[in-house]
Amino acid sequence: MAGRPVTRFAPSPTGLLHLGHAFSALTAAAQGDFHLRIEDIDRDRCRPEYEAAIFKDLAWLGLDWPRPVMRQSDRMPAYQDALARLAPLTYPCRCRRGDIRAALSAPQEGALPAGPDGLIYPGTCRHRDLRDAGPDDVIRLDAGRAFDALGLDSIGFTDQGRSHILTRQQFLAGIGDVVLSRRGMGTSYHLAVVVDDAAQGITLVTRGMDLFASTHIHVLLQHLLDLPTPAYLHHRLIRDTAGRRLAKRDDARAIRQYRSDGASPDDIRRMVGL
Ligand code: GLU
């Protein structure tokens, strides 16, 4: 890839940024021209005060980014457009989690197959037509038909120069018919992230290892929407002393808590091993 990569940090304003976010943002900034995107499609969980805190905490860490900042809640027309383009490969689904569990657990009990998006959807609604979509339905991608339409047996991406390939069969068994539009949302994380990474011209996506499996979904969507596949860097996760991943509810490890306790941005870098 010629030139300096274009990278991004894409937090959701559902809580205060913690050390894991600091590591993620600093990793993105170290790798290229740093962009910020606010992922606020989940209107019930996002709050303006958390968005304000993101700007403040990142600036305190010494980061800067082009303005205006892309905010996903402003981007619904772009997601609707992508969804319309994918329409021939999608179907409405009215199954709730309980229906999916019931369909999957027959005939035997036990651990149910799950992928990056939860249970592997058994295809109950796959025959349904989009024109019959109800207001409470989600929209799913028919992954089998998507691979057929592309004429591909596998998809892949590179992570730090290493290539990762997933076959059609592995995708269908391990990921399945993902949701492209959630109930009442008009889009999903996967669809929005793919449309926006392309719109922001991101050439290197840096994010946590926890999203590695989701990247296969994103690459399939990039193929279907004729968008370039960026390079990827899935970084290690910052854990607490008990070895657990940090979560937004861990306010004790919020960047601003450290700041008010007198830590400097360099202290934060050291704490995350940079
Ligand atoms: N918004 C996602 C999160 O806060 C990150 C999305 C991404 O990096 O692709 O976990």
mmCIF file of C-alpha atoms and ligand atoms in Angstrom:
data_model
loop_
_atom_site.group_PDB
_atom_site.id
_atom_site.type_symbol
_atom_site.label_atom_id
_atom_site.label_comp_id
_atom_site.label_asym_id
_atom_site.label_seq_id
_atom_site.Cartn_x
_atom_site.Cartn_y
_atom_site.Cartn_z
ATOM 1 C CA MET A 1 0.000 0.000 0.000
ATOM 2 C CA ALA A 2 1.460 3.340 -1.029
ATOM 3 C CA GLY A 3 1.634 6.246 1.402
ATOM 4 C CA ARG A 4 0.660 6.525 4.999
ATOM 5 C CA PRO A 5 -2.360 4.420 6.027
ATOM 6 C CA VAL A 6 -5.620 6.109 6.975
ATOM 7 C CA THR A 7 -6.783 4.710 10.313
ATOM 8 C CA ARG A 8 -9.710 5.266 12.616
ATOM 9 C CA PHE A 9 -10.999 4.842 16.114
ATOM 10 C CA ALA A 10 -14.757 4.211 16.220
ATOM 11 C CA PRO A 11 -16.114 4.259 19.770
ATOM 12 C CA SER A 12 -19.764 4.030 20.759
ATOM 13 C CA PRO A 13 -20.779 6.732 23.255
ATOM 14 C CA THR A 14 -22.383 4.281 25.669
ATOM 15 C CA GLY A 15 -19.985 4.857 28.556
ATOM 16 C CA LEU A 16 -16.687 6.424 29.528
ATOM 17 C CA LEU A 17 -13.564 5.437 27.613
ATOM 18 C CA HIS A 18 -11.281 3.137 29.584
ATOM 19 C CA LEU A 19 -7.689 1.943 29.227
ATOM 20 C CA GLY A 20 -8.671 -0.493 26.465
ATOM 21 C CA HIS A 21 -10.047 2.374 24.391
ATOM 22 C CA ALA A 22 -6.926 4.429 25.054
ATOM 23 C CA PHE A 23 -4.810 1.563 23.742
ATOM 24 C CA SER A 24 -7.021 1.161 20.684
ATOM 25 C CA ALA A 25 -7.024 4.874 19.837
ATOM 26 C CA LEU A 26 -3.270 5.263 20.406
ATOM 27 C CA THR A 27 -2.599 2.184 18.245
ATOM 28 C CA ALA A 28 -4.687 3.654 15.414
ATOM 29 C CA ALA A 29 -2.943 7.024 15.714
ATOM 30 C CA ALA A 30 0.507 5.402 15.701
ATOM 31 C CA GLN A 31 -0.266 3.542 12.486
ATOM 32 C CA GLY A 32 -1.460 6.336 10.236
ATOM 33 C CA ASP A 33 -3.600 9.414 9.688
ATOM 34 C CA PHE A 34 -6.047 9.158 12.536
ATOM 35 C CA HIS A 35 -9.790 9.594 12.017
ATOM 36 C CA LEU A 36 -12.542 9.462 14.572
ATOM 37 C CA ARG A 37 -16.065 8.133 14.072
ATOM 38 C CA ILE A 38 -18.869 8.114 16.606
ATOM 39 C CA GLU A 39 -20.815 4.842 16.370
ATOM 40 C CA ASP A 40 -24.143 5.875 17.807
ATOM 41 C CA ILE A 41 -26.723 3.833 15.904
ATOM 42 C CA ASP A 42 -28.036 2.367 19.148
ATOM 43 C CA ARG A 43 -30.003 5.447 20.159
ATOM 44 C CA ASP A 44 -31.259 3.851 23.375
ATOM 45 C CA ARG A 45 -27.782 3.341 24.783
ATOM 46 C CA CYS A 46 -25.851 6.341 23.418
ATOM 47 C CA ARG A 47 -25.667 9.615 25.361
ATOM 48 C CA PRO A 48 -24.399 13.067 24.330
ATOM 49 C CA GLU A 49 -22.416 13.392 27.554
ATOM 50 C CA TYR A 50 -20.440 10.258 26.696
ATOM 51 C CA GLU A 51 -19.740 11.644 23.244
ATOM 52 C CA ALA A 52 -18.452 14.871 24.807
ATOM 53 C CA ALA A 53 -16.297 12.785 27.149
ATOM 54 C CA ILE A 54 -14.795 10.905 24.172
ATOM 55 C CA PHE A 55 -13.635 14.156 22.554
ATOM 56 C CA LYS A 56 -12.209 15.426 25.811
ATOM 57 C CA ASP A 57 -10.409 12.235 26.790
ATOM 58 C CA LEU A 58 -8.879 11.710 23.349
ATOM 59 C CA ALA A 59 -7.680 15.311 23.160
ATOM 60 C CA TRP A 60 -6.158 14.955 26.623
ATOM 61 C CA LEU A 61 -4.288 11.878 25.374
ATOM 62 C CA GLY A 62 -2.774 14.122 22.695
ATOM 63 C CA LEU A 63 -4.820 12.898 19.738
ATOM 64 C CA ASP A 64 -6.216 15.062 16.977
ATOM 65 C CA TRP A 65 -8.540 14.225 14.096
ATOM 66 C CA PRO A 66 -10.234 15.868 11.102
ATOM 67 C CA ARG A 67 -13.528 17.693 11.728
ATOM 68 C CA PRO A 68 -16.437 17.436 11.341
ATOM 69 C CA VAL A 69 -16.416 14.031 13.010
ATOM 70 C CA MET A 70 -18.461 11.376 11.247
ATOM 71 C CA ARG A 71 -21.429 10.402 13.383
ATOM 72 C CA GLN A 72 -23.383 7.296 12.403
ATOM 73 C CA SER A 73 -26.716 8.750 13.460
ATOM 74 C CA ASP A 74 -26.263 11.276 10.582
ATOM 75 C CA ARG A 75 -25.639 8.522 8.067
ATOM 76 C CA MET A 76 -28.952 6.662 7.850
ATOM 77 C CA PRO A 77 -29.507 7.504 4.147
ATOM 78 C CA ALA A 78 -26.154 5.900 3.277
ATOM 79 C CA TYR A 79 -27.096 2.721 5.178
ATOM 80 C CA GLN A 80 -30.547 2.648 3.576
ATOM 81 C CA ASP A 81 -28.921 2.947 0.185
ATOM 82 C CA ALA A 82 -26.572 0.029 0.910
ATOM 83 C CA LEU A 83 -29.459 -2.035 2.238
ATOM 84 C CA ALA A 84 -31.440 -1.330 -0.933
ATOM 85 C CA ARG A 85 -28.505 -2.481 -3.061
ATOM 86 C CA LEU A 86 -28.329 -5.717 -1.078
ATOM 87 C CA ALA A 87 -32.108 -6.221 -1.167
ATOM 88 C CA PRO A 88 -32.076 -9.176 -3.615
ATOM 89 C CA LEU A 89 -29.901 -11.079 -1.124
ATOM 90 C CA THR A 90 -31.848 -10.228 2.005
ATOM 91 C CA TYR A 91 -35.036 -11.298 3.738
ATOM 92 C CA PRO A 92 -37.157 -10.113 6.665
ATOM 93 C CA CYS A 93 -36.979 -12.176 9.836
ATOM 94 C CA ARG A 94 -39.417 -12.129 12.713
ATOM 95 C CA CYS A 95 -37.709 -14.751 14.885
ATOM 96 C CA ARG A 96 -36.927 -13.735 18.437
ATOM 97 C CA ARG A 97 -34.044 -15.259 20.333
ATOM 98 C CA GLY A 98 -36.362 -17.853 21.897
ATOM 99 C CA ASP A 99 -37.606 -18.983 18.463
ATOM 100 C CA ILE A 100 -34.041 -19.363 17.249
ATOM 101 C CA ARG A 101 -33.030 -21.352 20.322
ATOM 102 C CA ALA A 102 -36.078 -23.592 19.913
ATOM 103 C CA ALA A 103 -35.368 -24.198 16.224
ATOM 104 C CA LEU A 104 -31.719 -24.974 16.949
ATOM 105 C CA SER A 105 -32.093 -27.160 20.010
ATOM 106 C CA ALA A 106 -34.364 -29.705 18.372
ATOM 107 C CA PRO A 107 -33.702 -32.576 18.351
ATOM 108 C CA GLN A 108 -30.993 -32.472 21.023
ATOM 109 C CA GLU A 109 -30.065 -30.194 23.892
ATOM 110 C CA GLY A 110 -26.591 -28.912 24.542
ATOM 111 C CA ALA A 111 -24.368 -26.077 23.455
ATOM 112 C CA LEU A 112 -25.844 -24.263 20.494
ATOM 113 C CA PRO A 113 -23.677 -23.139 17.600
ATOM 114 C CA ALA A 114 -22.763 -19.474 17.921
ATOM 115 C CA GLY A 115 -20.710 -17.044 15.878
ATOM 116 C CA PRO A 116 -19.663 -13.401 16.202
ATOM 117 C CA ASP A 117 -23.309 -12.368 16.022
ATOM 118 C CA GLY A 118 -24.690 -14.922 18.452
ATOM 119 C CA LEU A 119 -26.588 -18.077 17.562
ATOM 120 C CA ILE A 120 -26.208 -19.274 13.975
ATOM 121 C CA TYR A 121 -29.568 -18.482 12.436
ATOM 122 C CA PRO A 122 -31.294 -21.700 11.298
ATOM 123 C CA GLY A 123 -32.951 -20.053 8.283
ATOM 124 C CA THR A 124 -36.563 -20.239 9.433
ATOM 125 C CA CYS A 125 -37.575 -17.020 7.621
ATOM 126 C CA ARG A 126 -35.257 -17.418 4.632
ATOM 127 C CA HIS A 127 -38.150 -18.050 2.236
ATOM 128 C CA ARG A 128 -39.869 -14.767 3.152
ATOM 129 C CA ASP A 129 -40.109 -11.836 0.757
ATOM 130 C CA LEU A 130 -38.888 -8.350 1.666
ATOM 131 C CA ARG A 131 -42.220 -6.944 0.522
ATOM 132 C CA ASP A 132 -43.829 -8.733 3.454
ATOM 133 C CA ALA A 133 -41.483 -7.198 6.007
ATOM 134 C CA GLY A 134 -43.271 -6.167 9.174
ATOM 135 C CA PRO A 135 -42.261 -3.133 11.272
ATOM 136 C CA ASP A 136 -40.772 -5.394 13.955
ATOM 137 C CA ASP A 137 -38.752 -7.564 11.579
ATOM 138 C CA VAL A 138 -35.006 -7.508 11.227
ATOM 139 C CA ILE A 139 -33.397 -7.813 7.784
ATOM 140 C CA ARG A 140 -30.950 -10.665 7.302
ATOM 141 C CA LEU A 141 -28.412 -11.387 4.604
ATOM 142 C CA ASP A 142 -28.858 -14.767 2.919
ATOM 143 C CA ALA A 143 -25.163 -15.618 3.177
ATOM 144 C CA GLY A 144 -25.357 -18.677 0.919
ATOM 145 C CA ARG A 145 -26.964 -16.674 -1.864
ATOM 146 C CA ALA A 146 -24.448 -13.883 -1.286
ATOM 147 C CA PHE A 147 -21.511 -16.230 -1.944
ATOM 148 C CA ASP A 148 -23.333 -17.638 -4.979
ATOM 149 C CA ALA A 149 -23.994 -14.159 -6.361
ATOM 150 C CA LEU A 150 -20.315 -13.309 -6.015
ATOM 151 C CA GLY A 151 -19.210 -16.647 -7.461
ATOM 152 C CA LEU A 152 -16.745 -17.007 -4.574
ATOM 153 C CA ASP A 153 -15.769 -20.117 -2.595
ATOM 154 C CA SER A 154 -13.907 -18.132 0.021
ATOM 155 C CA ILE A 155 -13.135 -14.617 1.220
ATOM 156 C CA GLY A 156 -10.117 -13.265 3.025
ATOM 157 C CA PHE A 157 -8.267 -10.323 4.494
ATOM 158 C CA THR A 158 -4.792 -9.573 5.721
ATOM 159 C CA ASP A 159 -3.944 -8.813 9.313
ATOM 160 C CA GLN A 160 -0.444 -7.407 9.730
ATOM 161 C CA GLY A 161 0.575 -8.956 6.453
ATOM 162 C CA ARG A 162 -0.828 -12.387 7.275
ATOM 163 C CA SER A 163 -3.718 -13.612 5.213
ATOM 164 C CA HIS A 164 -6.840 -15.105 6.764
ATOM 165 C CA ILE A 165 -9.193 -17.027 4.507
ATOM 166 C CA LEU A 166 -12.664 -18.272 5.320
ATOM 167 C CA THR A 167 -14.443 -20.672 2.972
ATOM 168 C CA ARG A 168 -18.098 -20.337 2.061
ATOM 169 C CA GLN A 169 -18.793 -23.467 4.108
ATOM 170 C CA GLN A 170 -16.993 -22.101 7.160
ATOM 171 C CA PHE A 171 -18.889 -18.839 6.841
ATOM 172 C CA LEU A 172 -22.268 -20.563 6.636
ATOM 173 C CA ALA A 173 -21.503 -22.901 9.542
ATOM 174 C CA GLY A 174 -19.724 -20.426 11.796
ATOM 175 C CA ILE A 175 -21.419 -17.093 11.052
ATOM 176 C CA GLY A 176 -24.522 -17.599 8.926
ATOM 177 C CA ASP A 177 -27.250 -15.156 7.921
ATOM 178 C CA VAL A 178 -26.214 -12.008 9.756
ATOM 179 C CA VAL A 179 -28.562 -9.168 10.584
ATOM 180 C CA LEU A 180 -28.067 -6.094 8.393
ATOM 181 C CA SER A 181 -30.873 -4.054 9.869
ATOM 182 C CA ARG A 182 -31.855 -4.350 13.503
ATOM 183 C CA ARG A 183 -35.316 -3.811 14.868
ATOM 184 C CA GLY A 184 -36.053 -0.099 14.901
ATOM 185 C CA MET A 185 -32.485 0.798 13.875
ATOM 186 C CA GLY A 186 -32.480 0.748 10.065
ATOM 187 C CA THR A 187 -28.963 -0.670 10.027
ATOM 188 C CA SER A 188 -26.609 -2.852 12.065
ATOM 189 C CA TYR A 189 -23.071 -2.508 13.348
ATOM 190 C CA HIS A 190 -21.737 -4.613 10.454
ATOM 191 C CA LEU A 191 -23.441 -2.709 7.664
ATOM 192 C CA ALA A 192 -22.674 0.724 9.139
ATOM 193 C CA VAL A 193 -19.008 -0.021 9.779
ATOM 194 C CA VAL A 194 -18.438 -1.257 6.210
ATOM 195 C CA VAL A 195 -20.212 1.691 4.590
ATOM 196 C CA ASP A 196 -18.416 4.182 6.828
ATOM 197 C CA ASP A 197 -14.908 2.763 6.621
ATOM 198 C CA ALA A 198 -15.215 3.108 2.839
ATOM 199 C CA ALA A 199 -16.729 6.619 3.063
ATOM 200 C CA GLN A 200 -13.880 7.754 5.322
ATOM 201 C CA GLY A 201 -11.281 6.222 3.004
ATOM 202 C CA ILE A 202 -9.920 4.009 5.787
ATOM 203 C CA THR A 203 -7.078 1.835 4.474
ATOM 204 C CA LEU A 204 -6.071 0.210 7.777
ATOM 205 C CA VAL A 205 -8.713 -0.840 10.295
ATOM 206 C CA THR A 206 -7.202 -1.166 13.774
ATOM 207 C CA ARG A 207 -9.387 -2.643 16.489
ATOM 208 C CA GLY A 208 -9.462 -5.279 19.200
ATOM 209 C CA MET A 209 -9.066 -9.026 18.699
ATOM 210 C CA ASP A 210 -12.630 -9.427 19.962
ATOM 211 C CA LEU A 211 -13.836 -8.200 16.558
ATOM 212 C CA PHE A 212 -11.646 -10.547 14.504
ATOM 213 C CA ALA A 213 -14.470 -12.941 13.587
ATOM 214 C CA SER A 214 -16.723 -10.036 12.591
ATOM 215 C CA THR A 215 -14.162 -8.978 10.021
ATOM 216 C CA HIS A 216 -15.198 -11.903 7.797
ATOM 217 C CA ILE A 217 -18.711 -10.452 7.723
ATOM 218 C CA HIS A 218 -17.320 -7.050 6.806
ATOM 219 C CA VAL A 219 -15.223 -8.466 3.979
ATOM 220 C CA LEU A 220 -18.248 -10.273 2.522
ATOM 221 C CA LEU A 221 -20.236 -7.016 2.643
ATOM 222 C CA GLN A 222 -17.363 -5.119 1.001
ATOM 223 C CA HIS A 223 -17.430 -7.587 -1.898
ATOM 224 C CA LEU A 224 -21.206 -7.311 -2.222
ATOM 225 C CA LEU A 225 -21.150 -3.510 -2.160
ATOM 226 C CA ASP A 226 -18.090 -3.204 -4.424
ATOM 227 C CA LEU A 227 -16.058 -1.506 -1.731
ATOM 228 C CA PRO A 228 -12.325 -1.951 -1.193
ATOM 229 C CA THR A 229 -11.182 -4.278 1.592
ATOM 230 C CA PRO A 230 -8.798 -2.371 3.874
ATOM 231 C CA ALA A 231 -5.864 -3.966 5.679
ATOM 232 C CA TYR A 232 -6.561 -4.991 9.270
ATOM 233 C CA LEU A 233 -4.720 -4.941 12.551
ATOM 234 C CA HIS A 234 -6.549 -6.689 15.385
ATOM 235 C CA HIS A 235 -4.726 -5.764 18.558
ATOM 236 C CA ARG A 236 -4.450 -7.465 21.927
ATOM 237 C CA LEU A 237 -7.075 -6.642 24.539
ATOM 238 C CA ILE A 238 -6.272 -4.790 27.731
ATOM 239 C CA ARG A 239 -7.288 -6.865 30.721
ATOM 240 C CA ASP A 240 -7.752 -6.141 34.383
ATOM 241 C CA THR A 241 -5.596 -7.775 37.043
ATOM 242 C CA ALA A 242 -7.987 -10.749 37.136
ATOM 243 C CA GLY A 243 -7.459 -11.242 33.391
ATOM 244 C CA ARG A 244 -10.908 -10.026 32.407
ATOM 245 C CA ARG A 245 -11.494 -7.759 29.423
ATOM 246 C CA LEU A 246 -12.271 -4.206 30.421
ATOM 247 C CA ALA A 247 -15.847 -3.119 29.864
ATOM 248 C CA LYS A 248 -17.404 0.319 29.804
ATOM 249 C CA ARG A 249 -19.028 -0.341 33.131
ATOM 250 C CA ASP A 250 -15.537 -0.538 34.716
ATOM 251 C CA ASP A 251 -15.624 3.116 35.657
ATOM 252 C CA ALA A 252 -12.674 2.544 37.940
ATOM 253 C CA ARG A 253 -10.517 2.182 34.855
ATOM 254 C CA ALA A 254 -12.032 5.106 33.008
ATOM 255 C CA ILE A 255 -9.389 7.405 31.530
ATOM 256 C CA ARG A 256 -10.889 10.378 33.307
ATOM 257 C CA GLN A 257 -10.682 8.628 36.645
ATOM 258 C CA TYR A 258 -6.931 8.171 36.161
ATOM 259 C CA ARG A 259 -6.700 11.777 35.031
ATOM 260 C CA SER A 260 -8.437 13.086 38.120
ATOM 261 C CA ASP A 261 -6.180 10.849 40.210
ATOM 262 C CA GLY A 262 -3.252 12.786 38.729
ATOM 263 C CA ALA A 263 -2.053 10.458 35.941
ATOM 264 C CA SER A 264 -0.472 11.971 32.828
ATOM 265 C CA PRO A 265 -1.051 10.828 29.231
ATOM 266 C CA ASP A 266 2.395 9.195 29.379
ATOM 267 C CA ASP A 267 1.323 7.238 32.456
ATOM 268 C CA ILE A 268 -1.660 5.947 30.463
ATOM 269 C CA ARG A 269 0.643 4.899 27.617
ATOM 270 C CA ARG A 270 2.826 3.020 30.068
ATOM 271 C CA MET A 271 -0.173 1.336 31.700
ATOM 272 C CA VAL A 272 -1.287 -0.119 28.372
ATOM 273 C CA GLY A 273 2.232 -1.183 27.462
ATOM 274 C CA LEU A 274 3.075 1.482 24.875
HETATM 275 N N1 GLU B 1 -17.948 0.769 17.802
HETATM 276 C C1 GLU B 1 -17.275 -0.447 18.114
HETATM 277 C C2 GLU B 1 -17.030 -0.508 19.602
HETATM 278 O O1 GLU B 1 -17.078 0.508 20.269
HETATM 279 C C3 GLU B 1 -15.944 -0.608 17.400
HETATM 280 C C4 GLU B 1 -16.132 -0.792 15.961
HETATM 281 C C5 GLU B 1 -14.907 -1.118 15.132
HETATM 282 O O2 GLU B 1 -13.772 -0.788 15.516
HETATM 283 O O3 GLU B 1 -15.107 -1.650 14.066
HETATM 284 O O4 GLU B 1 -16.750 -1.579 20.093
#
